[in-house]
PDB file of C-alpha atoms and ligand atoms in Angstrom:
ATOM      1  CA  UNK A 183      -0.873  30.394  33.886  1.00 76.00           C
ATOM      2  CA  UNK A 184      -4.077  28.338  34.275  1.00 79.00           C
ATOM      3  CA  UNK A 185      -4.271  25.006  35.565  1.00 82.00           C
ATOM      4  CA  UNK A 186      -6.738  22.260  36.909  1.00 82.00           C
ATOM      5  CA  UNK A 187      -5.695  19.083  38.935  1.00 78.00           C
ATOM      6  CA  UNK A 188      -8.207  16.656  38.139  1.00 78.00           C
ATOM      7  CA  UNK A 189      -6.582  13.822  40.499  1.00 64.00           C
ATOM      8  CA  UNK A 190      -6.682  13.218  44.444  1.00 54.00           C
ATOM      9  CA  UNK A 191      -3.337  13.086  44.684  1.00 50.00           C
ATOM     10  CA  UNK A 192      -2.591  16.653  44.383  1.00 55.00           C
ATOM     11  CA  UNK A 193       0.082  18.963  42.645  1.00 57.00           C
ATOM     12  CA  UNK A 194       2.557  17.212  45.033  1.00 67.00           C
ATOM     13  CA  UNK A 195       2.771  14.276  43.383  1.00 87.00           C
ATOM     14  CA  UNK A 196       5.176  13.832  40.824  1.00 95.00           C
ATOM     15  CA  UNK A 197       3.496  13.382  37.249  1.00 97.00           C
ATOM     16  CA  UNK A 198       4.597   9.880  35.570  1.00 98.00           C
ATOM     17  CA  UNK A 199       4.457  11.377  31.851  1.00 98.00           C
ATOM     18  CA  UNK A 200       3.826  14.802  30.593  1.00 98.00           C
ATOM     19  CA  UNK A 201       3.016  16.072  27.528  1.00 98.00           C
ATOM     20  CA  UNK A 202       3.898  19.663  26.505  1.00 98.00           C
ATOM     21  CA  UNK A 203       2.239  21.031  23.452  1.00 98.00           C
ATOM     22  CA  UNK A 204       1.686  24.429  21.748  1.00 97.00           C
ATOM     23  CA  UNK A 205      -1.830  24.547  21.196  1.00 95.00           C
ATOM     24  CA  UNK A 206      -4.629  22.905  23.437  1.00 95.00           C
ATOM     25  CA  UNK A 207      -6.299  20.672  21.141  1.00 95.00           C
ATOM     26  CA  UNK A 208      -2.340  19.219  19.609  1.00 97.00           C
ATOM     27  CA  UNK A 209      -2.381  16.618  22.077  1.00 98.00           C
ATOM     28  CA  UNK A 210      -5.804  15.234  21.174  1.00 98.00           C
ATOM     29  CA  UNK A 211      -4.818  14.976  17.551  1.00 98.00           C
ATOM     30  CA  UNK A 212      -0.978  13.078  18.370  1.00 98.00           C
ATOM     31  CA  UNK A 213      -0.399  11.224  21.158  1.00 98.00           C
ATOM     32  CA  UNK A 214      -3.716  11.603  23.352  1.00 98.00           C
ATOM     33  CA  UNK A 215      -4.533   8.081  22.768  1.00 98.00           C
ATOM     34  CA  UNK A 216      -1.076   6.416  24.202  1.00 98.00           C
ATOM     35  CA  UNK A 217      -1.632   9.290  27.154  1.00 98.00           C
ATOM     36  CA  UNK A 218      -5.070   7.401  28.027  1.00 98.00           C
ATOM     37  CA  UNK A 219      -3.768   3.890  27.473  1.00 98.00           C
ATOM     38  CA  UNK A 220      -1.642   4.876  30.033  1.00 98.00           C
ATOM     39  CA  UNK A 221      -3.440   6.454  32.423  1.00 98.00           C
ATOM     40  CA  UNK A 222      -5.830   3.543  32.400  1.00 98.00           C
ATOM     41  CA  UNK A 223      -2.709   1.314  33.358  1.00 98.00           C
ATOM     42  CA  UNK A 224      -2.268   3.767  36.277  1.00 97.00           C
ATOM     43  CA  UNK A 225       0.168   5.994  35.392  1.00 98.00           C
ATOM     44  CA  UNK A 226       0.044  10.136  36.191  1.00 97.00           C
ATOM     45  CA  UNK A 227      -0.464  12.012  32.956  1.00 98.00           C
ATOM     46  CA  UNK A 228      -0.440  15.574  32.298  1.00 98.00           C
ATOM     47  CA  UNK A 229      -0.560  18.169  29.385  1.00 98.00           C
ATOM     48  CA  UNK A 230       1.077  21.600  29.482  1.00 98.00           C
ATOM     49  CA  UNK A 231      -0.164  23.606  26.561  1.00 97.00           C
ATOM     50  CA  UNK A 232       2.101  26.389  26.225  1.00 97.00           C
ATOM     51  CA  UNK A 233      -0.865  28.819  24.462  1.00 96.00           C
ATOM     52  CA  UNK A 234      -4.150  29.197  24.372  1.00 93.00           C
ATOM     53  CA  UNK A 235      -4.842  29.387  20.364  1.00 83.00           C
ATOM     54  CA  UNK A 236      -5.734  33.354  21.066  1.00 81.00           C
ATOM     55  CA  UNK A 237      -4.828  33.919  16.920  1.00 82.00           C
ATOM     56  CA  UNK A 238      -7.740  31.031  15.736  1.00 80.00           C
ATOM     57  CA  UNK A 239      -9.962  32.200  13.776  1.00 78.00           C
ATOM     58  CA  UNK A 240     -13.137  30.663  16.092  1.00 84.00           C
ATOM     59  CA  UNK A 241     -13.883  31.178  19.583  1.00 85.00           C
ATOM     60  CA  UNK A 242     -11.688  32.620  22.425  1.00 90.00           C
ATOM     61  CA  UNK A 243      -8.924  31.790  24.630  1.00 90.00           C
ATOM     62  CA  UNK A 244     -10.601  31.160  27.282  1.00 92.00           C
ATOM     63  CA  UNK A 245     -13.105  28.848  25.448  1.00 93.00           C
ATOM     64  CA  UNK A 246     -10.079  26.950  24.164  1.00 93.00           C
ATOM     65  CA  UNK A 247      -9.465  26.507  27.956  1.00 94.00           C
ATOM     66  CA  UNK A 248     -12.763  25.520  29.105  1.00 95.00           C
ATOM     67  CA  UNK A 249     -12.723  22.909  25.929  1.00 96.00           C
ATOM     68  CA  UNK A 250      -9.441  21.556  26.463  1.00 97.00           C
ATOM     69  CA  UNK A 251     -10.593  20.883  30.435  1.00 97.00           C
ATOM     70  CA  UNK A 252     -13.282  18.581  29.049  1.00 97.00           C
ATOM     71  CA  UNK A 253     -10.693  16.878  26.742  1.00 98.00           C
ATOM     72  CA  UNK A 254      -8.545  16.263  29.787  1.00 98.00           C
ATOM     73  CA  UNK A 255     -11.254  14.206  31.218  1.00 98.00           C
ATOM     74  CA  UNK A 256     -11.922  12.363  28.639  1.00 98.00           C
ATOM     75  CA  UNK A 257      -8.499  11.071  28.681  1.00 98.00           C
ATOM     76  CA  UNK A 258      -7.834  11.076  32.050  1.00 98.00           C
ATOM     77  CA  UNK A 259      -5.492  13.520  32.520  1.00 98.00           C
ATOM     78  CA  UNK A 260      -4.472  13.626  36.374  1.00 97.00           C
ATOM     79  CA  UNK A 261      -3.291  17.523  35.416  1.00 96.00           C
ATOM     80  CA  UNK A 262      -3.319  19.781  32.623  1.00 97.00           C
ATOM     81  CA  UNK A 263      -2.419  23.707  32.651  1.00 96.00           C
ATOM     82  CA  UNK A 264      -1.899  26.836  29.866  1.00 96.00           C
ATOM     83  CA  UNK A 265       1.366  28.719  30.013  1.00 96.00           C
ATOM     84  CA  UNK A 266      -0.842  31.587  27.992  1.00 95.00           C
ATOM     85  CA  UNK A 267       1.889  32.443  26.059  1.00 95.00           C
ATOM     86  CA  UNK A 268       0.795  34.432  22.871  1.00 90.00           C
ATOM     87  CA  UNK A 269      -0.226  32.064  20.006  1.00 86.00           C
ATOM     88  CA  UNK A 270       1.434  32.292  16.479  1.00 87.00           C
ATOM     89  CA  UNK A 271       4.380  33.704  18.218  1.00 90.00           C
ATOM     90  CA  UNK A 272       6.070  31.430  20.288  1.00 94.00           C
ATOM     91  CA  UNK A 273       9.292  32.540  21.124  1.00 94.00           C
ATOM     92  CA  UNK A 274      12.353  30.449  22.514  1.00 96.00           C
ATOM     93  CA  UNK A 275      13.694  33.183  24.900  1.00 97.00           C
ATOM     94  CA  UNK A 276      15.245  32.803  28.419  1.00 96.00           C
ATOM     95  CA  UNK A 277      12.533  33.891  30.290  1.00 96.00           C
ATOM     96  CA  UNK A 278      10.386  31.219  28.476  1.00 97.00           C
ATOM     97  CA  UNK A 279      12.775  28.584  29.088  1.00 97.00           C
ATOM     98  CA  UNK A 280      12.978  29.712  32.479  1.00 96.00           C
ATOM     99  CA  UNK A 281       9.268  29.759  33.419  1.00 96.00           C
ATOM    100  CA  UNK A 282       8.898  25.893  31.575  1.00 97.00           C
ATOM    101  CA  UNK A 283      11.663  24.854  33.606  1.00 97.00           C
ATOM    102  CA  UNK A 284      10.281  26.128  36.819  1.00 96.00           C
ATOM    103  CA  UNK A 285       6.837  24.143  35.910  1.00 96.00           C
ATOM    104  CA  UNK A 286       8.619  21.144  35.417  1.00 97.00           C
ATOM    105  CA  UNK A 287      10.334  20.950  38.396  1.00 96.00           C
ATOM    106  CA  UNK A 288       6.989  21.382  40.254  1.00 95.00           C
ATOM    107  CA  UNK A 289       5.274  18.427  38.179  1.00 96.00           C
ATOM    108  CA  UNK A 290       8.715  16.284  38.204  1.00 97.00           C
ATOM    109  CA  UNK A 291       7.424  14.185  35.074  1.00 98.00           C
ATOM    110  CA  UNK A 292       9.697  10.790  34.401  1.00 98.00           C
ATOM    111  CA  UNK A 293       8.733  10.957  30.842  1.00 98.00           C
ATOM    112  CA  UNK A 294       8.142  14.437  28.640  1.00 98.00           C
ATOM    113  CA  UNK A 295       6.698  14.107  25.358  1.00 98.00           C
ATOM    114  CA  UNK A 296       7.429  16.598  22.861  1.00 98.00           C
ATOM    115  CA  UNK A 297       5.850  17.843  19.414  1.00 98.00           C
ATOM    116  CA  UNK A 298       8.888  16.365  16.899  1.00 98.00           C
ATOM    117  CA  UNK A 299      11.340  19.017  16.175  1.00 98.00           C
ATOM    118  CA  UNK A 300      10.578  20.348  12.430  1.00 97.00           C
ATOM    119  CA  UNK A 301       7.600  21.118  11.064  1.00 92.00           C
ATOM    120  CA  UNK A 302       5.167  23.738   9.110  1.00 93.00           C
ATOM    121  CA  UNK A 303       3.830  25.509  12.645  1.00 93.00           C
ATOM    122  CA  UNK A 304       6.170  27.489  13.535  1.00 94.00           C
ATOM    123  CA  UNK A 305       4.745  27.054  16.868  1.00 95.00           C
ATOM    124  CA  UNK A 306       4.961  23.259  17.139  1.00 96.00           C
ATOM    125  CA  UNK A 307       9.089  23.307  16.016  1.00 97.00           C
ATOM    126  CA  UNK A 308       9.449  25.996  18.679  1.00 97.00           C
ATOM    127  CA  UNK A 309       7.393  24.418  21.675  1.00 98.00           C
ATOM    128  CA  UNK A 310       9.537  21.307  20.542  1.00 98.00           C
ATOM    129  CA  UNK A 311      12.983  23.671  20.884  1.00 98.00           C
ATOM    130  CA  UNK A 312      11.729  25.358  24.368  1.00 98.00           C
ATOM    131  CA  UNK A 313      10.610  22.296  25.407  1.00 98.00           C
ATOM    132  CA  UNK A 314      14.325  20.195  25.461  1.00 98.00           C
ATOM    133  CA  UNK A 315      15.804  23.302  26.584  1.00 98.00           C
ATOM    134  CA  UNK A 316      13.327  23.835  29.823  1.00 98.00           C
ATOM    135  CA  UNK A 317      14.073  19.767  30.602  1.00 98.00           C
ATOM    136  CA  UNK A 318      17.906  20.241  30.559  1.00 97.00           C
ATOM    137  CA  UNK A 319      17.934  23.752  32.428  1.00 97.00           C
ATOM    138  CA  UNK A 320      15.430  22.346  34.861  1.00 97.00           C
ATOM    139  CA  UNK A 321      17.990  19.736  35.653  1.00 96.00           C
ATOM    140  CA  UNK A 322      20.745  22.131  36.897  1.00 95.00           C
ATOM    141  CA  UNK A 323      20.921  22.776  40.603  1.00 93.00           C
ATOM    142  CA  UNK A 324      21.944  26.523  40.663  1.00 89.00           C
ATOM    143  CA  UNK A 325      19.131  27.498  38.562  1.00 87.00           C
ATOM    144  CA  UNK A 326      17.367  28.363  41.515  1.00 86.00           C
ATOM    145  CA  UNK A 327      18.280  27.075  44.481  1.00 86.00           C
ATOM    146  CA  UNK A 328      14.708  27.249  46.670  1.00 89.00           C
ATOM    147  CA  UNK A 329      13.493  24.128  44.498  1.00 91.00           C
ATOM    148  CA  UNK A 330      14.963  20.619  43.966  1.00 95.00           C
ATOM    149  CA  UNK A 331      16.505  20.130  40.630  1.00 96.00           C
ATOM    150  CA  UNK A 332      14.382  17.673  38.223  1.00 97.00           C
ATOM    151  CA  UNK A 333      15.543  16.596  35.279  1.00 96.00           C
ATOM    152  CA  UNK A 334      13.145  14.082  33.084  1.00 97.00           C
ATOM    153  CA  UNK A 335      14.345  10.529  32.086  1.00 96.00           C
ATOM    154  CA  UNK A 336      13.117   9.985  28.466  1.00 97.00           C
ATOM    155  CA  UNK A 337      12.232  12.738  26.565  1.00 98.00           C
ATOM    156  CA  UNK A 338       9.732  11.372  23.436  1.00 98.00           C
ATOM    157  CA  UNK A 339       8.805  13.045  20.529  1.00 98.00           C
ATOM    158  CA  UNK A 340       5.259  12.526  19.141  1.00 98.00           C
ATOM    159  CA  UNK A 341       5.349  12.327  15.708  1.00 98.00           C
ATOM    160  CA  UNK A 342       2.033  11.749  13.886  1.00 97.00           C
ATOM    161  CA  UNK A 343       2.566  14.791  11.184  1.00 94.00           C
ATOM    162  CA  UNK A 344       6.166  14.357  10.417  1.00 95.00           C
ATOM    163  CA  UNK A 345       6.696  12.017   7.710  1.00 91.00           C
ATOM    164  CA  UNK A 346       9.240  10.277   9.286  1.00 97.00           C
ATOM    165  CA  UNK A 347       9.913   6.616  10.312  1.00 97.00           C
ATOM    166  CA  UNK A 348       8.889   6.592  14.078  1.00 98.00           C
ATOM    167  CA  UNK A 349      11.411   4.319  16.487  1.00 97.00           C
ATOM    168  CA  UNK A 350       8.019   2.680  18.024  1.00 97.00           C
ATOM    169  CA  UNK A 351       4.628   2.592  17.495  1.00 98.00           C
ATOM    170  CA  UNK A 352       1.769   2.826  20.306  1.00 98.00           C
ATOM    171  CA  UNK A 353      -1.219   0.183  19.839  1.00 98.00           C
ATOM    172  CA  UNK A 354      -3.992   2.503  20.002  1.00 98.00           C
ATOM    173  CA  UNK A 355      -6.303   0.258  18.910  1.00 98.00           C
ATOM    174  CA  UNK A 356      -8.871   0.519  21.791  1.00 98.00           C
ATOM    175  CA  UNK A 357      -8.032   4.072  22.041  1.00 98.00           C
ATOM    176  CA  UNK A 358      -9.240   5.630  18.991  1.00 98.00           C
ATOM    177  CA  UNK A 359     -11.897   6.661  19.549  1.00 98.00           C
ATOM    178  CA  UNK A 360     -11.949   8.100  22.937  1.00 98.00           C
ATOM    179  CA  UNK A 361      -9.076  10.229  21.536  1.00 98.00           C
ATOM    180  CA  UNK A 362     -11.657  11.253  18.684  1.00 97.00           C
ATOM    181  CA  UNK A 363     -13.944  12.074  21.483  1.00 97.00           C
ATOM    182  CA  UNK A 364     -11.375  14.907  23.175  1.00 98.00           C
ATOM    183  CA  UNK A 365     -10.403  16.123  19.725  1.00 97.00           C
ATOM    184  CA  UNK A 366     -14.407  16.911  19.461  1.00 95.00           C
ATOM    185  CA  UNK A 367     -14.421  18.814  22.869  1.00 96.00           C
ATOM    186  CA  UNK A 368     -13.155  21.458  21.247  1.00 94.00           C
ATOM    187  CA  UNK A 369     -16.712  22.571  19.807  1.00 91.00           C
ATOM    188  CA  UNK A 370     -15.201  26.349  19.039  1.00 89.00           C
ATOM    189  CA  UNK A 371     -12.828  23.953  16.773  1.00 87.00           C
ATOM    190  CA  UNK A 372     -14.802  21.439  15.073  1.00 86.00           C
ATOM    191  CA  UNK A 373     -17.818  21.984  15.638  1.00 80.00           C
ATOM    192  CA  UNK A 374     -20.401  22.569  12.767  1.00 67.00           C
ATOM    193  CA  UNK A 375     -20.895  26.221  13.397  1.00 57.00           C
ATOM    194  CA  UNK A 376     -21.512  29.222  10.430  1.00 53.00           C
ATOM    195  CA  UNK A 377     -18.709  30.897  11.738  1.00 56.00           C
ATOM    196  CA  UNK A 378     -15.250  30.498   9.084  1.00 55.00           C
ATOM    197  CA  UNK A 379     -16.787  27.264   8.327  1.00 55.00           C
ATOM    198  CA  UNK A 380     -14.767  27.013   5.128  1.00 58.00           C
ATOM    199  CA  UNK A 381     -11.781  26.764   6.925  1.00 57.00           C
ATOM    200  CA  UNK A 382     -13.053  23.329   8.580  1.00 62.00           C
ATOM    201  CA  UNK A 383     -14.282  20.028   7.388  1.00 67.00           C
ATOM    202  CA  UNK A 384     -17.086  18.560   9.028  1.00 82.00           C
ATOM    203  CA  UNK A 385     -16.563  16.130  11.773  1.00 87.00           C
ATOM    204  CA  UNK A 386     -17.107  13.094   9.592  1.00 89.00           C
ATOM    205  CA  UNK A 387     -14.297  13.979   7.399  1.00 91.00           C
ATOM    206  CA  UNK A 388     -11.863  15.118  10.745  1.00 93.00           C
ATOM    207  CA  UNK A 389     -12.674  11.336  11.890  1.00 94.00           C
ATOM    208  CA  UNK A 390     -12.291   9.734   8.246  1.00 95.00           C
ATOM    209  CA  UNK A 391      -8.727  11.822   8.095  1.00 96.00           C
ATOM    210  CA  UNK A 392      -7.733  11.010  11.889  1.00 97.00           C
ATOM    211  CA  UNK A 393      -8.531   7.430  11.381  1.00 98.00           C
ATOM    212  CA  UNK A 394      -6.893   7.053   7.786  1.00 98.00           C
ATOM    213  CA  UNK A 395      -3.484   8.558   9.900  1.00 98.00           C
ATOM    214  CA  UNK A 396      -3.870   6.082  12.538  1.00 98.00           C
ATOM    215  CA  UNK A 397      -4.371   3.162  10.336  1.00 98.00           C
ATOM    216  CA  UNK A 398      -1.079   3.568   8.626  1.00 98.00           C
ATOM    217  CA  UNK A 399       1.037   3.890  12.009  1.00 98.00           C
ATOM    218  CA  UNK A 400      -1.345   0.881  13.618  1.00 98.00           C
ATOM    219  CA  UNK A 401      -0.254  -1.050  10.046  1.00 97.00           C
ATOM    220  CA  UNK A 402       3.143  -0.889  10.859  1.00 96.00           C
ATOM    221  CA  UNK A 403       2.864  -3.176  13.865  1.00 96.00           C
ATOM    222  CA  UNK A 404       0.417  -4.998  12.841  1.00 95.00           C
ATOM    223  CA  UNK A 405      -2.679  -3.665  14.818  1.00 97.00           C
ATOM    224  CA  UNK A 406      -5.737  -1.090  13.753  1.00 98.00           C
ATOM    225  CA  UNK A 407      -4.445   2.264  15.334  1.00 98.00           C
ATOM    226  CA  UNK A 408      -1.108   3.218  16.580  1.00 98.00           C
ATOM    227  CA  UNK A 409       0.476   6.493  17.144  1.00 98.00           C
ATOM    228  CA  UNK A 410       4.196   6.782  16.445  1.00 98.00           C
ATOM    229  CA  UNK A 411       6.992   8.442  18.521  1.00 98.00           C
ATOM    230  CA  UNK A 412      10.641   9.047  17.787  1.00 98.00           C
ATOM    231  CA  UNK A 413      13.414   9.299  20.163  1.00 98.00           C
ATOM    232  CA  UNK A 414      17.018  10.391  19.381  1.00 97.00           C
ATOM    233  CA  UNK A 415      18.452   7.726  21.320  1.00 97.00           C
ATOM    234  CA  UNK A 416      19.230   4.972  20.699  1.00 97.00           C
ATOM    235  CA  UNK A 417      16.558   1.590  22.306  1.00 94.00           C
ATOM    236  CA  UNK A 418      18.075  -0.798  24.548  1.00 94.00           C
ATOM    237  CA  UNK A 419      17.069  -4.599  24.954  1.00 95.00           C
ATOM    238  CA  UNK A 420      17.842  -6.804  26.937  1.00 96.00           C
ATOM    239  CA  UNK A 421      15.755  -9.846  25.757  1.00 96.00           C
ATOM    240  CA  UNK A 422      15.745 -10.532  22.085  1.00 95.00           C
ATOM    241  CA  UNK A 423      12.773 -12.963  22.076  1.00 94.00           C
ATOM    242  CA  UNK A 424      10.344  -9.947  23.437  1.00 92.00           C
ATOM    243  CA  UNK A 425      11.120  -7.537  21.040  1.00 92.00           C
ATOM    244  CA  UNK A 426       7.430  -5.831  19.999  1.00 88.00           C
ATOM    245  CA  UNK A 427       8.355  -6.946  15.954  1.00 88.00           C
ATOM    246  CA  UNK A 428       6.121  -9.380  13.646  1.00 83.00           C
ATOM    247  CA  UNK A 429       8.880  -9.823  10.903  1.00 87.00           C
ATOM    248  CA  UNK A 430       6.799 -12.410   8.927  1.00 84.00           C
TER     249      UNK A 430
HETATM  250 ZN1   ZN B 290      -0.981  23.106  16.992  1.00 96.90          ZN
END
């Protein structure tokens, strides 16, 4: 387990909103942009990325690491860490579950956001499954009794590369392209190097395909960038003339 506390407050303070994610560099390319919006309003934001990409074909792990610590400050992360667990080959098991459950009741996030539930990474549908499961379990007082039961309040799932309807949409808008910014930290990644270059667009084309993604969510509430999110709940209001819709 690696992690870096990039705020004053310390590892004591509870985190507002936390992100867990199976790769380091998933974050930057889903929901990193609502993360910074709302650390700029103030808010404690943290990613736990569950491996260190140790099976991609460029760089190292602990390259991944060192790139995925400059991300962090480029969205203002007050905290991110890497469980290590082996890439390619996530596995759902109890001692997984057991370990994520134990981190989250040291970083007592309000809000978890998790990669949505299906999808072709193996990996991503997994950290999504371990995920929920480490939030309830972490919840339960006689799962260890030396720390303080936490369990998180909303549990969101970002969902940028399931084609699904999202329930809400972020404005990202002003976002964009500081998100673009920690997605490029990851030089090992997207960088321009010799090294299994056919396996990687140039940067231009990562932007063009980024933006093109974020266009269509920001299009469905009427702003330039957006990044969608599905819950399984159901939204509650309590004011019907504030609802974030433009009908007409
Ligand atoms: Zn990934």
């Amino acid at each position: 387990m690696w992690a870096v506390d990039f705020a004053s407050a310390g590892i004591d303070a509870p985190l507002d909103i936390l992100a867990i994610a199976a790769h380091p560099d998933d974050v930057e390319q889903t929901c990193g942009a609502a993360l910074l919006r709302m650390a700029l309003a103030g808010y404690r934001t943290g990613v736990l990325d569950l491996t260190a990409g140790d099976m991609g074909s460029r760089g190292t792990p602990e390259l991944r690491i060192e790139e995925s610590n400059a991300a962090a400050k480029v969205l203002r992360l007050a905290w991110r860490g890497n469980m290590r667990w082996p890439d390619a080959r996530l596995e759902n098991t109890i001692s997984a579950r057991m370990t994520l459950a134990a981190e989250i009741r040291n970083l007592r996030p309000r809000v978890v956001i998790l990669p949505y539930w299906e999808g072709r990474h193996p990996d991503h549908y997994k950290a999504s499954e371990i995920g929920y499961e480490s939030c309830f379990l972490s919840g339960l007082r006689k799962l260890d009794e030396e720390t303080p039961p936490h369990r998180p309040a909303q549990i969101l799932y970002a969902s940028l590369y399931a084609n699904v309807a999202p329930s809400f949409v972020v404005d990202i808008s002003d976002h964009f392209e500081r998100r673009m910014e920690s997605l490029f930290c990851y030089q090992s990644q997207y960088g321009d190097s010799s090294q299994a270059s056919d396996l990687f667009p140039a940067q231009a084309e990562i932007r063009d395909r980024h933006a093109a993604i974020a266009r269509f969510y920001g299009n469905l509430i009427g702003v330039k960038y957006g990044e969608p999110f599905v819950v399984k709940e159901t939204l509650r209001v309590d004011d019907l003339t504030t609802l974030g819709v433009q009908s007409l």
